[in-house]
Short mmCIF file of C-alpha atoms in Angstrom, two decimals:
data_model
loop_
_atom_site.label_atom_id
_atom_site.label_comp_id
_atom_site.label_asym_id
_atom_site.label_seq_id
_atom_site.Cartn_x
_atom_site.Cartn_y
_atom_site.Cartn_z
CA MET A 1371 0.00 0.00 0.00
CA PRO A 1372 1.49 3.41 -0.92
CA ALA A 1373 2.16 5.98 1.76
CA GLY A 1374 -0.89 7.97 2.72
CA SER A 1375 -3.47 5.30 1.75
CA ASP A 1376 -5.84 3.77 4.25
CA GLY A 1377 -7.37 0.49 3.11
CA PRO A 1378 -10.32 -1.13 4.91
CA ASP A 1379 -8.27 -4.08 6.18
CA VAL A 1380 -5.50 -2.05 7.77
CA ARG A 1381 -5.22 -2.84 11.48
CA GLU A 1382 -4.02 -0.77 14.41
CA LEU A 1383 -0.65 -1.74 15.81
CA PRO A 1384 -0.63 -3.79 19.02
CA GLU A 1385 0.34 -1.71 22.05
CA PRO A 1386 0.43 -1.70 25.83
CA ARG A 1387 -2.45 0.16 27.48
CA GLY A 1388 -3.45 1.16 30.97
CA LEU A 1389 -1.09 0.08 33.73
CA PRO A 1390 1.24 -1.80 31.30
CA LEU A 1391 1.62 1.45 29.34
CA LEU A 1392 2.48 3.40 32.49
CA ALA A 1393 5.01 0.73 33.46
CA THR A 1394 6.55 0.90 29.98
CA ILE A 1395 6.88 4.69 30.04
CA GLY A 1396 8.37 4.47 33.52
CA SER A 1397 10.95 1.94 32.36
CA PHE A 1398 11.91 4.24 29.45
CA LEU A 1399 13.00 6.79 32.01
CA GLY A 1400 15.77 4.42 33.11
CA ARG A 1401 19.20 4.36 31.55
CA ASP A 1402 18.91 1.24 29.41
CA LEU A 1403 16.20 0.76 26.77
CA LEU A 1404 17.03 -2.84 25.87
CA GLN A 1405 15.11 -4.37 28.76
CA PRO A 1406 11.77 -2.55 28.27
CA PHE A 1407 11.87 -2.99 24.50
CA GLY A 1408 12.87 -6.63 24.90
CA GLU A 1409 9.85 -7.23 27.12
CA LEU A 1410 7.57 -5.54 24.59
CA VAL A 1411 8.97 -7.58 21.68
CA ALA A 1412 8.42 -10.76 23.69
CA GLU A 1413 4.79 -9.82 24.42
CA TYR A 1414 3.64 -8.02 21.27
CA GLY A 1415 5.97 -9.36 18.58
CA PRO A 1416 8.40 -7.55 16.25
CA LEU A 1417 5.94 -4.78 15.24
CA PHE A 1418 4.15 -2.67 17.87
CA GLN A 1419 3.63 0.88 19.04
CA VAL A 1420 3.89 2.78 22.31
CA ARG A 1421 1.93 6.00 22.85
CA LEU A 1422 4.21 8.50 24.56
CA PRO A 1423 3.27 11.75 26.34
CA PHE A 1424 2.35 14.86 24.32
CA GLY A 1425 0.86 12.87 21.45
CA HIS A 1426 4.06 11.12 20.33
CA ARG A 1427 3.99 7.55 19.05
CA LEU A 1428 6.94 5.21 18.95
CA VAL A 1429 6.78 2.27 16.54
CA MET A 1430 9.19 -0.67 16.86
CA VAL A 1431 10.00 -2.53 13.63
CA ALA A 1432 12.09 -5.70 13.95
CA HIS A 1433 10.54 -8.02 11.34
CA PRO A 1434 12.44 -8.29 8.00
CA ASP A 1435 9.33 -7.31 5.99
CA GLY A 1436 9.01 -4.12 8.00
CA VAL A 1437 12.75 -3.48 7.79
CA GLU A 1438 12.54 -3.71 3.99
CA ARG A 1439 9.65 -1.24 3.90
CA VAL A 1440 11.28 1.41 6.07
CA LEU A 1441 14.84 1.18 4.74
CA ARG A 1442 14.24 0.38 1.07
CA SER A 1443 10.90 0.33 -0.76
CA GLY A 1444 9.22 3.01 1.38
CA ARG A 1445 12.32 4.95 2.37
CA GLU A 1446 11.07 8.29 0.99
CA ASN A 1447 8.41 8.24 3.70
CA TYR A 1448 10.87 7.57 6.53
CA ILE A 1449 13.33 10.39 7.13
CA LYS A 1450 15.99 11.34 9.66
CA GLY A 1451 13.84 14.15 11.00
CA SER A 1452 13.31 15.36 14.55
CA VAL A 1453 14.11 11.89 15.91
CA TYR A 1454 17.78 12.69 15.25
CA ASP A 1455 17.72 16.02 17.06
CA GLY A 1456 19.45 14.48 20.10
CA THR A 1457 22.21 13.03 17.92
CA ARG A 1458 22.55 16.33 16.06
CA ILE A 1459 23.53 17.97 19.34
CA LEU A 1460 26.72 15.89 19.03
CA LEU A 1461 27.19 15.38 15.27
CA GLY A 1462 25.52 18.48 13.83
CA ASN A 1463 24.61 18.00 10.16
CA GLY A 1464 27.34 15.51 9.30
CA LEU A 1465 26.96 12.56 6.95
CA VAL A 1466 25.06 10.42 9.47
CA THR A 1467 22.37 12.96 10.35
CA SER A 1468 21.91 15.10 7.21
CA GLU A 1469 19.18 14.68 4.59
CA GLY A 1470 18.35 15.58 0.98
CA ALA A 1471 20.73 17.56 -1.20
CA LEU A 1472 23.23 18.17 1.62
CA TRP A 1473 23.52 14.45 2.32
CA ARG A 1474 23.92 13.58 -1.39
CA ARG A 1475 26.71 16.15 -1.72
CA GLN A 1476 28.46 14.85 1.41
CA ARG A 1477 28.14 11.25 0.25
CA GLU A 1478 29.54 12.13 -3.17
CA LEU A 1479 32.56 13.78 -1.55
CA ALA A 1480 33.12 10.84 0.81
CA ASN A 1481 32.58 7.94 -1.63
CA PRO A 1482 36.11 7.92 -3.13
CA ALA A 1483 37.67 7.46 0.33
CA PHE A 1484 35.83 4.15 0.78
CA ARG A 1485 36.21 2.55 -2.65
CA PRO A 1486 38.10 -0.77 -2.89
CA ALA A 1487 41.26 0.76 -4.35
CA LYS A 1488 41.44 3.21 -1.46
CA LEU A 1489 40.73 0.53 1.12
CA GLU A 1490 43.64 -1.45 -0.31
CA GLN A 1491 45.90 1.54 0.31
CA TYR A 1492 44.73 1.77 3.92
CA LEU A 1493 45.83 -1.78 4.78
CA ALA A 1494 49.47 -0.83 5.33
CA THR A 1495 48.48 1.96 7.72
CA MET A 1496 46.05 -0.32 9.57
CA ALA A 1497 48.81 -2.92 9.90
CA ASP A 1498 51.32 -0.33 11.11
CA CYS A 1499 48.96 0.96 13.81
CA THR A 1500 48.14 -2.59 14.92
CA ALA A 1501 51.84 -3.50 15.09
CA GLY A 1502 52.37 -0.51 17.37
CA LEU A 1503 49.68 -1.74 19.75
CA LEU A 1504 51.12 -5.26 19.78
CA GLU A 1505 54.58 -3.94 20.58
CA ASP A 1506 53.09 -2.14 23.58
CA TRP A 1507 51.46 -5.40 24.63
CA HIS A 1508 54.78 -7.25 24.51
CA THR A 1509 56.12 -4.98 27.25
CA ALA A 1510 53.01 -5.43 29.41
CA ASP A 1511 52.56 -7.53 32.52
CA TYR A 1512 50.60 -10.54 31.25
CA ALA A 1513 49.31 -11.32 34.73
CA ASP A 1514 47.09 -8.27 34.42
CA ALA A 1515 43.77 -8.38 32.61
CA VAL A 1516 43.04 -5.46 30.28
CA ASP A 1517 39.87 -3.62 29.37
CA ILE A 1518 39.82 -4.73 25.76
CA GLN A 1519 37.29 -2.08 24.73
CA ARG A 1520 39.68 0.63 25.87
CA GLU A 1521 42.56 -0.99 23.96
CA MET A 1522 40.54 -1.39 20.77
CA ALA A 1523 39.26 2.20 20.92
CA ARG A 1524 42.86 3.38 21.20
CA LEU A 1525 43.77 1.37 18.12
CA THR A 1526 40.81 2.32 15.95
CA LEU A 1527 41.17 6.01 16.81
CA ALA A 1528 44.78 5.83 15.62
CA ILE A 1529 43.72 4.14 12.39
CA VAL A 1530 41.00 6.72 11.65
CA GLY A 1531 43.41 9.58 12.36
CA ARG A 1532 46.01 8.36 9.89
CA THR A 1533 43.76 6.99 7.13
CA LEU A 1534 41.04 9.64 6.94
CA PHE A 1535 42.84 12.71 8.33
CA GLY A 1536 46.51 11.94 7.63
CA LEU A 1537 47.39 12.80 11.23
CA ASP A 1538 48.86 10.97 14.19
CA LEU A 1539 46.21 11.49 16.89
CA SER A 1540 47.58 8.94 19.35
CA ARG A 1541 48.26 11.50 22.05
CA HIS A 1542 44.55 12.35 22.03
CA SER A 1543 43.23 8.78 22.12
CA GLU A 1544 42.44 8.55 25.84
CA ARG A 1545 40.89 12.00 25.88
CA ALA A 1546 38.84 11.44 22.74
CA SER A 1547 37.66 7.98 23.75
CA ALA A 1548 36.50 9.21 27.17
CA ALA A 1549 34.72 12.21 25.63
CA PHE A 1550 32.93 10.14 22.99
CA SER A 1551 31.90 7.57 25.60
CA GLY A 1552 30.47 10.31 27.78
CA ALA A 1553 28.61 11.91 24.88
CA LEU A 1554 27.11 8.62 23.69
CA ALA A 1555 26.01 7.74 27.22
CA ALA A 1556 24.34 11.16 27.52
CA ILE A 1557 22.48 10.64 24.25
CA GLY A 1558 21.38 7.19 25.40
CA ARG A 1559 20.09 8.58 28.71
CA ARG A 1560 17.91 11.10 26.89
CA GLY A 1561 15.58 8.26 25.85
CA PRO A 1562 12.89 8.23 23.18
CA GLY A 1563 11.39 11.39 21.73
CA GLY A 1564 8.62 12.80 23.88
CA LEU A 1565 10.45 11.91 27.10
CA GLN A 1566 13.61 13.93 26.56
CA VAL A 1567 14.64 16.69 28.94
CA PRO A 1568 15.21 19.89 26.88
CA MET A 1569 18.87 20.76 26.53
CA TRP A 1570 18.25 24.34 27.68
CA LEU A 1571 17.40 23.13 31.18
CA PRO A 1572 20.52 23.38 33.40
CA THR A 1573 20.26 19.85 34.80
CA PRO A 1574 23.47 18.15 36.02
CA SER A 1575 23.23 15.73 33.05
CA ASN A 1576 22.86 18.56 30.53
CA ARG A 1577 25.77 20.47 32.05
CA ARG A 1578 28.00 17.39 31.83
CA PHE A 1579 26.92 16.85 28.23
CA ARG A 1580 27.78 20.44 27.29
CA ARG A 1581 31.22 20.12 28.91
CA THR A 1582 31.81 16.96 26.89
CA LEU A 1583 30.76 18.72 23.67
CA ARG A 1584 33.21 21.53 24.37
CA GLU A 1585 35.96 18.96 24.87
CA LEU A 1586 35.15 17.25 21.57
CA ASP A 1587 34.91 20.55 19.71
CA SER A 1588 38.37 21.45 21.01
CA LEU A 1589 39.76 18.17 19.63
CA VAL A 1590 38.01 18.51 16.28
CA TYR A 1591 39.01 22.11 15.63
CA GLU A 1592 42.60 21.17 16.49
CA ILE A 1593 42.45 18.45 13.81
CA ILE A 1594 41.23 20.98 11.24
CA ALA A 1595 43.87 23.52 12.27
CA ARG A 1596 46.69 20.97 12.07
CA PHE A 1597 45.48 19.85 8.66
CA ARG A 1598 45.35 23.41 7.35
CA ALA A 1599 48.81 24.04 8.79
CA GLY A 1600 50.22 21.34 6.52
CA GLN A 1601 50.85 18.71 9.19
CA ALA A 1602 48.85 15.95 7.47
CA GLU A 1603 50.58 13.12 5.63
CA ASN A 1604 49.40 12.79 1.99
CA ALA A 1605 46.82 15.48 2.68
CA ASP A 1606 45.44 15.50 -0.86
CA GLN A 1607 44.60 11.78 -0.58
CA THR A 1608 42.62 12.01 2.66
CA LEU A 1609 38.89 12.41 3.14
CA LEU A 1610 39.39 15.61 5.12
CA GLY A 1611 41.36 16.96 2.16
CA ALA A 1612 38.42 16.18 -0.13
CA TYR A 1613 36.09 18.02 2.22
CA LEU A 1614 38.36 21.06 2.34
CA GLU A 1615 38.67 21.18 -1.45
CA GLY A 1616 35.04 20.37 -2.20
CA ARG A 1617 32.76 23.13 -3.48
CA ASP A 1618 29.01 23.51 -3.49
CA PRO A 1619 27.94 22.88 -7.12
CA ALA A 1620 25.31 25.64 -6.90
CA THR A 1621 27.29 28.40 -5.16
CA GLY A 1622 30.92 27.37 -5.63
CA GLU A 1623 31.50 27.90 -1.91
CA THR A 1624 33.67 25.63 0.23
CA MET A 1625 32.56 24.24 3.59
CA ASP A 1626 32.62 26.66 6.46
CA ASP A 1627 34.29 25.67 9.73
CA ARG A 1628 31.01 24.62 11.31
CA GLN A 1629 30.19 22.17 8.52
CA LEU A 1630 33.77 20.88 8.57
CA ARG A 1631 33.42 20.38 12.31
CA ASP A 1632 30.26 18.31 11.78
CA GLU A 1633 31.92 16.12 9.14
CA VAL A 1634 35.12 15.58 11.13
CA ILE A 1635 33.37 14.70 14.39
CA THR A 1636 31.09 12.29 12.48
CA LEU A 1637 34.09 10.58 10.89
CA TYR A 1638 36.04 10.61 14.15
CA LEU A 1639 33.18 8.91 16.00
CA ALA A 1640 31.69 6.62 13.34
CA GLY A 1641 35.11 5.73 11.95
CA HIS A 1642 36.32 4.19 15.19
CA GLU A 1643 33.27 3.34 17.32
CA THR A 1644 31.81 0.59 15.13
CA THR A 1645 35.08 -1.30 14.67
CA ALA A 1646 36.20 -0.84 18.28
CA SER A 1647 32.89 -2.31 19.44
CA LEU A 1648 33.12 -5.19 16.95
CA LEU A 1649 36.70 -6.05 17.92
CA SER A 1650 35.98 -5.80 21.65
CA TRP A 1651 33.03 -8.18 21.54
CA ALA A 1652 34.95 -10.47 19.15
CA LEU A 1653 37.92 -10.80 21.51
CA TYR A 1654 35.60 -11.32 24.46
CA ARG A 1655 33.86 -14.14 22.56
CA LEU A 1656 37.17 -15.67 21.47
CA GLY A 1657 38.18 -15.85 25.13
CA ARG A 1658 34.96 -17.74 25.89
CA HIS A 1659 35.23 -20.07 22.88
CA PRO A 1660 38.82 -21.40 22.71
CA GLU A 1661 37.81 -23.96 20.06
CA MET A 1662 36.73 -21.12 17.74
CA GLN A 1663 39.91 -19.22 18.52
CA SER A 1664 41.99 -22.28 17.55
CA ARG A 1665 40.09 -22.66 14.29
CA ILE A 1666 40.59 -18.98 13.40
CA VAL A 1667 44.31 -19.15 14.22
CA SER A 1668 44.68 -22.23 12.00
CA GLU A 1669 42.94 -20.40 9.16
CA ILE A 1670 45.10 -17.31 9.62
CA ASP A 1671 48.28 -19.40 9.62
CA ALA A 1672 47.21 -21.15 6.42
CA VAL A 1673 46.01 -18.08 4.49
CA LEU A 1674 48.39 -15.41 5.79
CA ALA A 1675 51.62 -17.35 6.17
CA ASP A 1676 53.61 -14.38 4.86
CA GLY A 1677 51.53 -11.66 6.52
CA VAL A 1678 48.72 -9.45 5.24
CA SER A 1679 49.37 -7.86 1.86
CA SER A 1680 46.00 -7.55 0.11
CA MET A 1681 42.24 -7.39 0.50
CA GLU A 1682 41.96 -10.64 -1.45
CA GLN A 1683 43.86 -12.44 1.29
CA LEU A 1684 41.56 -11.02 3.94
CA LYS A 1685 38.52 -12.06 1.90
CA SER A 1686 39.87 -15.63 1.97
CA LEU A 1687 39.49 -15.80 5.76
CA ALA A 1688 36.11 -17.52 5.43
CA TYR A 1689 35.57 -18.78 8.98
CA THR A 1690 37.01 -15.58 10.49
CA SER A 1691 34.47 -13.61 8.45
CA GLN A 1692 31.63 -15.87 9.64
CA PHE A 1693 32.78 -15.32 13.22
CA ILE A 1694 32.81 -11.53 12.72
CA HIS A 1695 29.28 -11.56 11.30
CA GLU A 1696 28.01 -13.62 14.23
CA VAL A 1697 29.53 -11.04 16.59
CA LEU A 1698 27.70 -8.30 14.67
CA ARG A 1699 24.47 -10.29 14.80
CA LEU A 1700 24.43 -10.41 18.59
CA TYR A 1701 26.16 -7.06 19.19
CA PRO A 1702 25.26 -4.59 16.40
CA PRO A 1703 26.94 -1.30 17.43
CA ALA A 1704 23.92 0.72 16.27
CA TRP A 1705 21.22 -1.24 18.10
CA THR A 1706 18.44 0.78 16.45
CA VAL A 1707 18.01 2.93 13.35
CA ALA A 1708 15.45 5.69 13.91
CA ARG A 1709 13.21 7.47 11.40
CA ASN A 1710 10.23 9.84 11.35
CA ALA A 1711 7.19 8.77 9.29
CA VAL A 1712 6.21 11.63 6.96
CA ALA A 1713 2.76 10.31 5.99
CA ASP A 1714 0.51 7.43 7.00
CA ASP A 1715 1.80 4.12 5.69
CA GLU A 1716 1.11 0.40 6.00
CA ILE A 1717 3.57 -2.25 7.13
CA MET A 1718 2.53 -5.92 7.22
CA GLY A 1719 -1.12 -4.93 7.34
CA TYR A 1720 -0.70 -2.40 10.17
CA ARG A 1721 -1.14 1.36 9.96
CA ILE A 1722 1.93 3.47 10.61
CA PRO A 1723 0.69 6.94 11.55
CA ALA A 1724 2.25 10.08 10.15
CA GLY A 1725 4.67 11.68 12.57
CA ALA A 1726 5.50 8.42 14.36
CA ILE A 1727 9.01 7.77 15.60
CA VAL A 1728 9.91 4.52 13.83
CA MET A 1729 12.70 2.46 15.40
CA VAL A 1730 14.11 -0.25 13.13
CA SER A 1731 16.18 -2.45 15.42
CA PRO A 1732 18.88 -4.87 14.27
CA TYR A 1733 19.39 -5.89 17.90
CA PHE A 1734 15.89 -7.36 18.14
CA ALA A 1735 15.61 -8.42 14.48
CA HIS A 1736 18.80 -10.47 14.92
CA ARG A 1737 17.15 -12.33 17.81
CA LEU A 1738 13.90 -13.41 16.13
CA GLU A 1739 13.67 -17.20 16.46
CA GLU A 1740 11.77 -17.46 13.18
CA PHE A 1741 14.94 -16.44 11.34
CA TRP A 1742 17.61 -17.32 13.91
CA PRO A 1743 16.90 -20.66 15.64
CA ASP A 1744 18.16 -20.69 19.23
CA PRO A 1745 19.00 -17.01 18.74
CA LEU A 1746 21.10 -16.44 21.87
CA ARG A 1747 23.51 -19.25 21.01
CA PHE A 1748 26.77 -17.96 19.51
CA ASP A 1749 27.30 -19.89 16.26
CA PRO A 1750 29.39 -18.60 13.31
CA GLU A 1751 28.01 -21.43 11.13
CA ARG A 1752 24.87 -19.32 10.75
CA PHE A 1753 26.89 -17.35 8.19
CA ALA A 1754 28.17 -20.29 6.16
CA PRO A 1755 27.32 -19.57 2.48
CA GLU A 1756 24.42 -22.01 2.25
CA ALA A 1757 22.82 -20.77 5.48
CA SER A 1758 23.12 -17.11 4.45
CA ALA A 1759 21.71 -17.78 0.99
CA ALA A 1760 18.56 -19.35 2.47
CA ARG A 1761 17.89 -16.49 4.91
CA ASN A 1762 15.64 -13.47 4.36
CA PRO A 1763 18.05 -10.73 3.16
CA PHE A 1764 16.47 -8.20 5.53
CA ALA A 1765 16.91 -10.36 8.64
CA TYR A 1766 20.51 -9.16 9.13
CA PHE A 1767 21.56 -5.50 8.87
CA PRO A 1768 24.20 -4.43 11.41
CA PHE A 1769 25.24 -1.51 9.16
CA SER A 1770 21.67 -0.55 8.16
CA LEU A 1771 20.42 -1.15 4.58
CA GLY A 1772 19.39 0.71 1.46
CA PRO A 1773 20.92 3.99 0.22
CA ARG A 1774 21.79 5.03 3.78
CA ILE A 1775 23.82 1.90 4.49
CA CYS A 1776 26.95 2.79 6.44
CA ILE A 1777 29.56 4.13 4.01
CA GLY A 1778 32.34 2.69 6.18
CA MET A 1779 30.99 -0.89 6.30
CA GLN A 1780 33.77 -2.46 4.22
CA PHE A 1781 36.39 -0.28 5.93
CA SER A 1782 35.26 -1.70 9.27
CA LEU A 1783 35.05 -5.33 8.12
CA TYR A 1784 38.50 -5.36 6.51
CA GLU A 1785 39.99 -3.56 9.51
CA ALA A 1786 38.47 -6.16 11.86
CA ARG A 1787 39.84 -9.08 9.84
CA LEU A 1788 43.31 -7.55 9.69
CA VAL A 1789 43.47 -6.65 13.40
CA LEU A 1790 42.25 -10.10 14.49
CA ALA A 1791 44.72 -11.78 12.14
CA MET A 1792 47.71 -9.84 13.45
CA LEU A 1793 46.67 -10.02 17.10
CA LEU A 1794 45.82 -13.73 17.22
CA ARG A 1795 49.05 -14.77 15.51
CA ARG A 1796 51.00 -13.25 18.41
CA PHE A 1797 48.66 -13.60 21.39
CA GLU A 1798 46.20 -16.06 22.79
CA VAL A 1799 43.16 -14.35 24.32
CA LEU A 1800 41.91 -15.74 27.62
CA SER A 1801 38.54 -14.99 29.19
CA VAL A 1802 38.31 -13.42 32.63
CA GLY A 1803 35.42 -14.36 34.93
CA GLY A 1804 32.75 -16.96 34.38
CA GLY A 1805 29.66 -14.79 33.99
CA GLU A 1806 28.21 -13.67 30.69
CA VAL A 1807 28.64 -9.95 30.01
CA GLY A 1808 25.40 -8.31 28.93
CA ALA A 1809 24.80 -5.33 26.65
CA ARG A 1810 23.13 -2.00 27.29
CA ALA A 1811 22.02 0.82 25.01
CA GLN A 1812 24.12 3.94 25.63
CA GLY A 1813 23.72 5.74 22.34
CA THR A 1814 25.45 2.74 20.79
CA LEU A 1815 25.43 -0.83 22.11
CA ARG A 1816 27.96 -1.17 24.91
CA PRO A 1817 28.84 -3.86 27.48
CA ASP A 1818 27.17 -3.48 30.87
CA THR A 1819 30.53 -4.06 32.52
CA ALA A 1820 34.12 -3.86 31.30
CA LEU A 1821 35.19 -6.56 28.81
CA MET A 1822 38.27 -7.88 30.56
CA VAL A 1823 40.65 -10.36 28.90
CA ARG A 1824 44.15 -11.67 29.46
CA ARG A 1825 46.79 -11.96 26.73
CA LYS A 1826 49.21 -14.84 26.52
CA PRO A 1827 52.07 -14.59 23.98
CA ARG A 1828 52.08 -17.51 21.55
CA GLN A 1829 55.19 -19.64 21.40
#
């Protein structure tokens, strides 16, 4: 049914009412949205709505047919409107949050930096940054467990700095990682639209958020200043260089500092957060599944006997790739993709009202038993070629789907393969503690406690 139509058989979405609704709204005011949404998915299925205060409606979409409608066939009706206002406080109008002509221009400028030939060039830099981390590890005390998320953020920030900006940002890694973590947690605490505390209110949370934004702005404007001062390596080949040289086709004007700030902070965050999260959860899982770790090491030794030299070699790591995809299934860094419905629409026979906040969630879609039998079991064989070919193509989307699919998807996947290959050839990863670490929504999907692992040098 096209957007705006209203056929006689269209049903109203299932929803909690009365006391269950009040309990749901109350739980949204907490710091983690996974639990209340998980309970609603379990009770009402992968398509439901929640009526929020002040006339807002929130619609959860986790079924592949609904995912296809929102992200592909009906995408013109589902925009990054006011639902992204909280994220825009951090990212401004960068590539992730912009729409229309501005987004198309930004995407056109960014595309060359993520094409296969360019990714091939990045491999040497990725390898060099990873080698630096491993050298640091060889001087460490192996009796001590490490927070692997902190280590992987340090690495991926270094890689983003050198590949996309041409700058060594290692001295800023701790500061940047802490600031981004604080900002993402603040965005996560703001909750769904309709329940957000206005930023102009001087609450302690808002004041902390503004301090964090000032810290990030200081880092970003320093990157731009260093680049303009000629400190970048191969500046004309970097994405920041393309942004600085790019001109508006209508006016001929270059980006002003505010727009540059929005693009750089988007790249700085998105360029490291996804891969750091993926690698952290991957190493945690490898520590819990030594048999999978052994199989990956055997594959790496067979395929990369002489080290990493090409993307084709990394593509040949079949089981490693399956393992990575299973990590992304259970721990998609962007646990939900939000949109605003422009006009009334229909999804799977249900009416989607105009103005609704539509949340398309890979986290819950990846746990639907209809498409993922025994969904909480960690099993890389789910991504063997024959299993993937038989699955609904919209059941798995850790990087979103459609025209707005993450531009850095292949960058992240190749980086993850390379880092795991180099790290596991030199270190065995050992789990710490017997309990399962859970996830929580803090802007992005994050562990509910530190992911601690031990490293044992291989003989």
